[in-house]
Protein backbone atom coordinates (compact mmCIF):
# COMPACT_ATOMS: atom_id res chain seq x y z
CA UNK A 1 0.00 0.00 0.00
CA UNK A 2 1.10 3.56 -0.66
CA UNK A 3 2.09 5.72 2.28
CA UNK A 4 -0.77 8.08 3.16
CA UNK A 5 0.70 10.07 6.08
CA UNK A 6 3.90 10.70 8.04
CA UNK A 7 3.96 11.17 11.82
CA UNK A 8 6.85 13.07 13.40
CA UNK A 9 8.26 12.95 16.89
CA UNK A 10 9.46 16.44 17.89
CA UNK A 11 12.40 16.35 20.33
CA UNK A 12 15.54 15.08 18.63
CA UNK A 13 13.91 15.22 15.19
CA UNK A 14 12.64 18.80 14.82
CA UNK A 15 13.52 20.45 18.14
CA UNK A 16 17.00 20.49 19.70
CA UNK A 17 16.35 19.63 23.37
CA UNK A 18 19.17 18.40 25.60
CA UNK A 19 19.54 18.38 29.39
CA UNK A 20 23.25 19.05 29.01
CA UNK A 21 22.62 22.54 27.63
CA UNK A 22 21.54 23.60 31.12
CA UNK A 23 23.50 21.27 33.35
CA UNK A 24 26.88 21.87 31.75
CA UNK A 25 26.50 25.36 33.23
CA UNK A 26 25.43 24.06 36.64
CA UNK A 27 27.77 21.05 36.88
CA UNK A 28 30.93 21.83 34.84
CA UNK A 29 32.63 18.53 35.65
CA UNK A 30 31.47 16.03 33.03
CA UNK A 31 31.67 12.92 35.20
CA UNK A 32 29.71 14.61 38.01
CA UNK A 33 27.15 15.87 35.51
CA UNK A 34 26.71 12.45 33.95
CA UNK A 35 26.22 10.89 37.38
CA UNK A 36 23.57 13.47 38.28
CA UNK A 37 21.64 13.06 35.02
CA UNK A 38 21.89 9.27 35.14
CA UNK A 39 20.92 8.92 38.80
CA UNK A 40 18.90 11.95 39.90
CA UNK A 41 17.24 13.93 37.09
CA UNK A 42 17.22 10.84 34.90
CA UNK A 43 15.05 10.33 31.86
CA UNK A 44 12.76 7.90 33.68
CA UNK A 45 11.83 10.79 35.97
CA UNK A 46 11.34 13.19 33.06
CA UNK A 47 8.98 10.69 31.44
CA UNK A 48 6.75 10.82 34.53
CA UNK A 49 6.07 14.50 33.82
CA UNK A 50 5.76 13.72 30.11
CA UNK A 51 3.06 11.26 31.11
CA UNK A 52 0.98 13.81 32.97
CA UNK A 53 2.46 14.13 36.47
CA UNK A 54 2.66 17.79 37.43
CA UNK A 55 6.03 19.48 37.62
CA UNK A 56 5.29 20.46 41.21
CA UNK A 57 4.59 16.87 42.24
CA UNK A 58 7.51 15.44 40.28
CA UNK A 59 9.92 17.97 41.73
CA UNK A 60 8.75 17.37 45.30
CA UNK A 61 9.01 13.62 44.84
CA UNK A 62 12.57 13.80 43.59
CA UNK A 63 13.70 16.24 46.28
CA UNK A 64 12.35 13.84 48.90
CA UNK A 65 14.56 11.12 47.42
CA UNK A 66 17.63 13.35 46.95
CA UNK A 67 17.37 16.26 49.42
CA UNK A 68 21.05 17.11 49.03
CA UNK A 69 20.46 18.02 45.39
CA UNK A 70 17.41 20.23 45.87
CA UNK A 71 18.77 23.29 44.07
CA UNK A 72 19.88 21.29 41.04
CA UNK A 73 16.57 19.42 40.92
CA UNK A 74 14.51 22.62 41.09
CA UNK A 75 16.60 24.07 38.28
CA UNK A 76 15.42 21.35 35.89
CA UNK A 77 12.02 22.88 35.26
CA UNK A 78 12.68 26.39 36.60
CA UNK A 79 15.31 26.80 33.87
CA UNK A 80 13.86 24.29 31.40
CA UNK A 81 13.93 26.72 28.42
CA UNK A 82 17.72 26.70 28.60
CA UNK A 83 17.61 23.05 27.48
CA UNK A 84 16.00 24.05 24.19
CA UNK A 85 18.57 25.29 21.67
CA UNK A 86 16.11 25.80 18.81
CA UNK A 87 15.05 23.83 15.76
CA UNK A 88 17.05 21.09 14.06
CA UNK A 89 17.40 22.59 10.60
CA UNK A 90 17.87 19.37 8.65
CA UNK A 91 14.85 17.73 10.27
CA UNK A 92 12.70 20.79 9.60
CA UNK A 93 13.91 20.92 5.98
CA UNK A 94 12.85 17.28 5.53
CA UNK A 95 9.45 17.99 7.04
CA UNK A 96 9.03 21.01 4.76
CA UNK A 97 9.80 18.98 1.64
CA UNK A 98 7.08 16.53 2.63
CA UNK A 99 4.74 19.44 3.34
CA UNK A 100 5.35 20.95 -0.11
CA UNK A 101 4.57 17.56 -1.65
CA UNK A 102 1.19 17.63 0.14
CA UNK A 103 1.98 14.59 2.31
CA UNK A 104 -0.37 14.69 5.32
CA UNK A 105 1.75 15.32 8.43
CA UNK A 106 0.97 14.64 12.10
CA UNK A 107 2.88 14.98 15.38
CA UNK A 108 3.25 12.54 18.29
CA UNK A 109 5.47 13.70 21.12
CA UNK A 110 6.42 12.75 24.66
CA UNK A 111 6.29 16.17 26.30
CA UNK A 112 5.02 17.65 29.57
CA UNK A 113 1.76 19.50 29.14
CA UNK A 114 3.24 22.30 31.24
CA UNK A 115 6.36 22.89 29.12
CA UNK A 116 4.94 22.13 25.67
CA UNK A 117 3.29 25.57 25.30
CA UNK A 118 6.76 27.18 25.45
CA UNK A 119 7.83 25.31 22.31
CA UNK A 120 4.43 25.61 20.62
CA UNK A 121 4.52 29.39 20.90
CA UNK A 122 8.13 29.79 19.77
CA UNK A 123 8.56 27.25 16.96
CA UNK A 124 6.00 27.69 14.22
CA UNK A 125 6.99 24.38 12.61
CA UNK A 126 5.05 22.60 15.37
CA UNK A 127 1.84 24.40 14.40
CA UNK A 128 1.94 23.15 10.82
CA UNK A 129 0.82 19.59 11.53
CA UNK A 130 -2.77 18.51 10.95
CA UNK A 131 -3.03 17.13 14.47
CA UNK A 132 -0.60 16.81 17.37
CA UNK A 133 -0.87 14.33 20.25
CA UNK A 134 1.08 15.43 23.34
CA UNK A 135 1.72 12.72 25.93
CA UNK A 136 1.32 15.02 28.93
CA UNK A 137 -2.15 16.02 27.76
CA UNK A 138 -3.43 12.47 27.28
CA UNK A 139 -1.65 10.80 30.20
CA UNK A 140 0.16 8.23 28.07
CA UNK A 141 3.74 8.05 26.79
CA UNK A 142 5.44 6.32 23.92
CA UNK A 143 6.09 3.43 23.47
CA UNK A 144 2.70 2.57 25.02
CA UNK A 145 0.51 1.20 22.18
CA UNK A 146 -2.42 3.20 23.55
CA UNK A 147 -0.89 6.53 22.60
CA UNK A 148 -0.34 5.25 19.08
CA UNK A 149 -4.02 4.26 19.03
CA UNK A 150 -4.97 7.82 19.98
CA UNK A 151 -2.75 9.14 17.19
CA UNK A 152 -4.32 6.70 14.74
CA UNK A 153 -7.79 7.89 15.70
CA UNK A 154 -6.78 11.49 14.95
CA UNK A 155 -5.27 10.52 11.60
CA UNK A 156 -8.35 8.57 10.64
CA UNK A 157 -10.49 11.68 11.11
CA UNK A 158 -8.53 13.26 8.26
CA UNK A 159 -7.97 10.09 6.24
CA UNK A 160 -10.99 7.79 6.68
CA UNK A 161 -10.17 4.15 6.08
CA UNK A 162 -6.40 4.60 6.41
CA UNK A 163 -4.51 1.45 7.39
CA UNK A 164 -1.54 1.16 9.81
CA UNK A 165 0.62 -0.07 6.92
CA UNK A 166 0.02 3.27 5.19
CA UNK A 167 1.60 5.27 8.02
CA UNK A 168 5.19 6.21 8.77
CA UNK A 169 6.39 7.20 12.22
CA UNK A 170 9.75 8.98 12.70
CA UNK A 171 11.34 9.04 16.17
CA UNK A 172 14.89 9.43 17.47
CA UNK A 173 14.13 6.84 20.17
CA UNK A 174 14.64 3.33 18.79
CA UNK A 175 12.11 1.77 21.19
CA UNK A 176 9.40 4.16 20.04
CA UNK A 177 10.10 3.44 16.36
CA UNK A 178 10.01 -0.28 17.09
CA UNK A 179 6.70 0.10 18.91
CA UNK A 180 5.18 1.69 15.81
CA UNK A 181 6.52 -1.12 13.63
CA UNK A 182 5.02 -3.70 15.99
CA UNK A 183 1.62 -2.06 15.42
CA UNK A 184 1.95 -2.39 11.65
CA UNK A 185 3.21 1.13 10.96
CA UNK A 186 6.54 1.83 9.27
CA UNK A 187 8.70 2.93 12.19
CA UNK A 188 11.85 4.86 11.29
CA UNK A 189 14.59 5.32 13.87
CA UNK A 190 15.82 8.84 13.17
CA UNK A 191 19.59 9.17 13.50
CA UNK A 192 20.04 11.92 10.90
CA UNK A 193 17.92 13.56 8.24
CA UNK A 194 19.67 11.97 5.26
CA UNK A 195 19.13 8.44 6.59
CA UNK A 196 15.49 9.16 7.35
CA UNK A 197 15.00 10.63 3.89
CA UNK A 198 16.51 7.53 2.29
CA UNK A 199 14.14 5.30 4.25
CA UNK A 200 11.15 7.43 3.24
CA UNK A 201 12.14 7.21 -0.41
CA UNK A 202 12.54 3.44 -0.05
CA UNK A 203 8.85 3.44 0.90
CA UNK A 204 8.12 5.09 -2.46
CA UNK A 205 7.27 8.49 -1.01
CA UNK A 206 7.77 11.14 -3.68
CA UNK A 207 8.79 14.51 -2.28
mmCIF file with all atom_site columns, N, CA, C and O in Angstrom, residues 37-55:
data_model
loop_
_atom_site.group_PDB
_atom_site.id
_atom_site.type_symbol
_atom_site.label_atom_id
_atom_site.label_alt_id
_atom_site.label_comp_id
_atom_site.label_asym_id
_atom_site.label_entity_id
_atom_site.label_seq_id
_atom_site.pdbx_PDB_ins_code
_atom_site.Cartn_x
_atom_site.Cartn_y
_atom_site.Cartn_z
_atom_site.occupancy
_atom_site.B_iso_or_equiv
_atom_site.pdbx_formal_charge
_atom_site.auth_seq_id
_atom_site.auth_comp_id
_atom_site.auth_asym_id
_atom_site.auth_atom_id
_atom_site.pdbx_PDB_model_num
ATOM 1  N N  . UNK A 1 37 ? 22.697 13.266 36.021 1.00 0.00 ? 37 UNK A N  1
ATOM 2  C CA . UNK A 1 37 ? 21.641 13.060 35.019 1.00 0.00 ? 37 UNK A CA 1
ATOM 3  C C  . UNK A 1 37 ? 21.275 11.592 34.860 1.00 0.00 ? 37 UNK A C  1
ATOM 4  O O  . UNK A 1 37 ? 20.164 11.265 34.439 1.00 0.00 ? 37 UNK A O  1
ATOM 5  N N  . UNK A 1 38 ? 22.178 10.705 35.216 1.00 0.00 ? 38 UNK A N  1
ATOM 6  C CA . UNK A 1 38 ? 21.889 9.266  35.136 1.00 0.00 ? 38 UNK A CA 1
ATOM 7  C C  . UNK A 1 38 ? 21.225 8.729  36.397 1.00 0.00 ? 38 UNK A C  1
ATOM 8  O O  . UNK A 1 38 ? 20.580 7.675  36.359 1.00 0.00 ? 38 UNK A O  1
ATOM 9  N N  . UNK A 1 39 ? 21.385 9.451  37.524 1.00 0.00 ? 39 UNK A N  1
ATOM 10 C CA . UNK A 1 39 ? 20.924 8.919  38.800 1.00 0.00 ? 39 UNK A CA 1
ATOM 11 C C  . UNK A 1 39 ? 19.908 9.789  39.533 1.00 0.00 ? 39 UNK A C  1
ATOM 12 O O  . UNK A 1 39 ? 19.205 9.301  40.416 1.00 0.00 ? 39 UNK A O  1
ATOM 13 N N  . UNK A 1 40 ? 19.841 11.059 39.210 1.00 0.00 ? 40 UNK A N  1
ATOM 14 C CA . UNK A 1 40 ? 18.905 11.952 39.899 1.00 0.00 ? 40 UNK A CA 1
ATOM 15 C C  . UNK A 1 40 ? 17.852 12.448 38.902 1.00 0.00 ? 40 UNK A C  1
ATOM 16 O O  . UNK A 1 40 ? 16.748 11.911 38.842 1.00 0.00 ? 40 UNK A O  1
ATOM 17 N N  . UNK A 1 41 ? 18.174 13.446 38.114 1.00 0.00 ? 41 UNK A N  1
ATOM 18 C CA . UNK A 1 41 ? 17.239 13.926 37.086 1.00 0.00 ? 41 UNK A CA 1
ATOM 19 C C  . UNK A 1 41 ? 17.357 13.055 35.836 1.00 0.00 ? 41 UNK A C  1
ATOM 20 O O  . UNK A 1 41 ? 17.702 13.528 34.742 1.00 0.00 ? 41 UNK A O  1
ATOM 21 N N  . UNK A 1 42 ? 17.061 11.786 36.006 1.00 0.00 ? 42 UNK A N  1
ATOM 22 C CA . UNK A 1 42 ? 17.219 10.837 34.900 1.00 0.00 ? 42 UNK A CA 1
ATOM 23 C C  . UNK A 1 42 ? 15.986 10.845 33.996 1.00 0.00 ? 42 UNK A C  1
ATOM 24 O O  . UNK A 1 42 ? 14.922 11.352 34.377 1.00 0.00 ? 42 UNK A O  1
ATOM 25 N N  . UNK A 1 43 ? 16.125 10.266 32.831 1.00 0.00 ? 43 UNK A N  1
ATOM 26 C CA . UNK A 1 43 ? 15.045 10.332 31.863 1.00 0.00 ? 43 UNK A CA 1
ATOM 27 C C  . UNK A 1 43 ? 13.787 9.622  32.346 1.00 0.00 ? 43 UNK A C  1
ATOM 28 O O  . UNK A 1 43 ? 12.676 10.021 32.001 1.00 0.00 ? 43 UNK A O  1
ATOM 29 N N  . UNK A 1 44 ? 13.939 8.585  33.143 1.00 0.00 ? 44 UNK A N  1
ATOM 30 C CA . UNK A 1 44 ? 12.758 7.899  33.685 1.00 0.00 ? 44 UNK A CA 1
ATOM 31 C C  . UNK A 1 44 ? 11.903 8.860  34.514 1.00 0.00 ? 44 UNK A C  1
ATOM 32 O O  . UNK A 1 44 ? 10.673 8.766  34.520 1.00 0.00 ? 44 UNK A O  1
ATOM 33 N N  . UNK A 1 45 ? 12.559 9.787  35.200 1.00 0.00 ? 45 UNK A N  1
ATOM 34 C CA . UNK A 1 45 ? 11.830 10.792 35.974 1.00 0.00 ? 45 UNK A CA 1
ATOM 35 C C  . UNK A 1 45 ? 11.182 11.811 35.042 1.00 0.00 ? 45 UNK A C  1
ATOM 36 O O  . UNK A 1 45 ? 10.016 12.194 35.241 1.00 0.00 ? 45 UNK A O  1
ATOM 37 N N  . UNK A 1 46 ? 11.896 12.233 34.029 1.00 0.00 ? 46 UNK A N  1
ATOM 38 C CA . UNK A 1 46 ? 11.341 13.194 33.064 1.00 0.00 ? 46 UNK A CA 1
ATOM 39 C C  . UNK A 1 46 ? 10.082 12.624 32.419 1.00 0.00 ? 46 UNK A C  1
ATOM 40 O O  . UNK A 1 46 ? 9.081  13.333 32.232 1.00 0.00 ? 46 UNK A O  1
ATOM 41 N N  . UNK A 1 47 ? 10.119 11.327 32.093 1.00 0.00 ? 47 UNK A N  1
ATOM 42 C CA . UNK A 1 47 ? 8.978  10.686 31.441 1.00 0.00 ? 47 UNK A CA 1
ATOM 43 C C  . UNK A 1 47 ? 7.727  10.710 32.322 1.00 0.00 ? 47 UNK A C  1
ATOM 44 O O  . UNK A 1 47 ? 6.600  10.739 31.812 1.00 0.00 ? 47 UNK A O  1
ATOM 45 N N  . UNK A 1 48 ? 7.907  10.732 33.641 1.00 0.00 ? 48 UNK A N  1
ATOM 46 C CA . UNK A 1 48 ? 6.746  10.825 34.532 1.00 0.00 ? 48 UNK A CA 1
ATOM 47 C C  . UNK A 1 48 ? 5.984  12.130 34.281 1.00 0.00 ? 48 UNK A C  1
ATOM 48 O O  . UNK A 1 48 ? 4.747  12.150 34.243 1.00 0.00 ? 48 UNK A O  1
ATOM 49 N N  . UNK A 1 49 ? 6.721  13.227 34.123 1.00 0.00 ? 49 UNK A N  1
ATOM 50 C CA . UNK A 1 49 ? 6.068  14.504 33.816 1.00 0.00 ? 49 UNK A CA 1
ATOM 51 C C  . UNK A 1 49 ? 5.526  14.490 32.383 1.00 0.00 ? 49 UNK A C  1
ATOM 52 O O  . UNK A 1 49 ? 4.446  15.038 32.116 1.00 0.00 ? 49 UNK A O  1
ATOM 53 N N  . UNK A 1 50 ? 6.254  13.852 31.485 1.00 0.00 ? 50 UNK A N  1
ATOM 54 C CA . UNK A 1 50 ? 5.764  13.723 30.113 1.00 0.00 ? 50 UNK A CA 1
ATOM 55 C C  . UNK A 1 50 ? 4.454  12.942 30.078 1.00 0.00 ? 50 UNK A C  1
ATOM 56 O O  . UNK A 1 50 ? 3.642  13.116 29.171 1.00 0.00 ? 50 UNK A O  1
ATOM 57 N N  . UNK A 1 51 ? 4.267  12.072 31.056 1.00 0.00 ? 51 UNK A N  1
ATOM 58 C CA . UNK A 1 51 ? 3.056  11.257 31.111 1.00 0.00 ? 51 UNK A CA 1
ATOM 59 C C  . UNK A 1 51 ? 1.903  11.887 31.872 1.00 0.00 ? 51 UNK A C  1
ATOM 60 O O  . UNK A 1 51 ? 0.857  11.269 32.042 1.00 0.00 ? 51 UNK A O  1
ATOM 61 N N  . UNK A 1 52 ? 2.086  13.110 32.359 1.00 0.00 ? 52 UNK A N  1
ATOM 62 C CA . UNK A 1 52 ? 0.979  13.812 32.971 1.00 0.00 ? 52 UNK A CA 1
ATOM 63 C C  . UNK A 1 52 ? 1.168  14.206 34.419 1.00 0.00 ? 52 UNK A C  1
ATOM 64 O O  . UNK A 1 52 ? 0.352  14.965 34.964 1.00 0.00 ? 52 UNK A O  1
ATOM 65 N N  . UNK A 1 53 ? 2.220  13.685 35.096 1.00 0.00 ? 53 UNK A N  1
ATOM 66 C CA . UNK A 1 53 ? 2.457  14.134 36.469 1.00 0.00 ? 53 UNK A CA 1
ATOM 67 C C  . UNK A 1 53 ? 2.836  15.609 36.459 1.00 0.00 ? 53 UNK A C  1
ATOM 68 O O  . UNK A 1 53 ? 3.568  16.055 35.582 1.00 0.00 ? 53 UNK A O  1
ATOM 69 N N  . UNK A 1 54 ? 2.348  16.366 37.417 1.00 0.00 ? 54 UNK A N  1
ATOM 70 C CA . UNK A 1 54 ? 2.663  17.792 37.434 1.00 0.00 ? 54 UNK A CA 1
ATOM 71 C C  . UNK A 1 54 ? 4.127  18.013 37.774 1.00 0.00 ? 54 UNK A C  1
ATOM 72 O O  . UNK A 1 54 ? 4.761  17.198 38.461 1.00 0.00 ? 54 UNK A O  1
ATOM 73 N N  . UNK A 1 55 ? 4.648  19.113 37.306 1.00 0.00 ? 55 UNK A N  1
ATOM 74 C CA . UNK A 1 55 ? 6.027  19.482 37.617 1.00 0.00 ? 55 UNK A CA 1
ATOM 75 C C  . UNK A 1 55 ? 6.194  19.659 39.121 1.00 0.00 ? 55 UNK A C  1
ATOM 76 O O  . UNK A 1 55 ? 7.204  19.227 39.697 1.00 0.00 ? 55 UNK A O  1
#
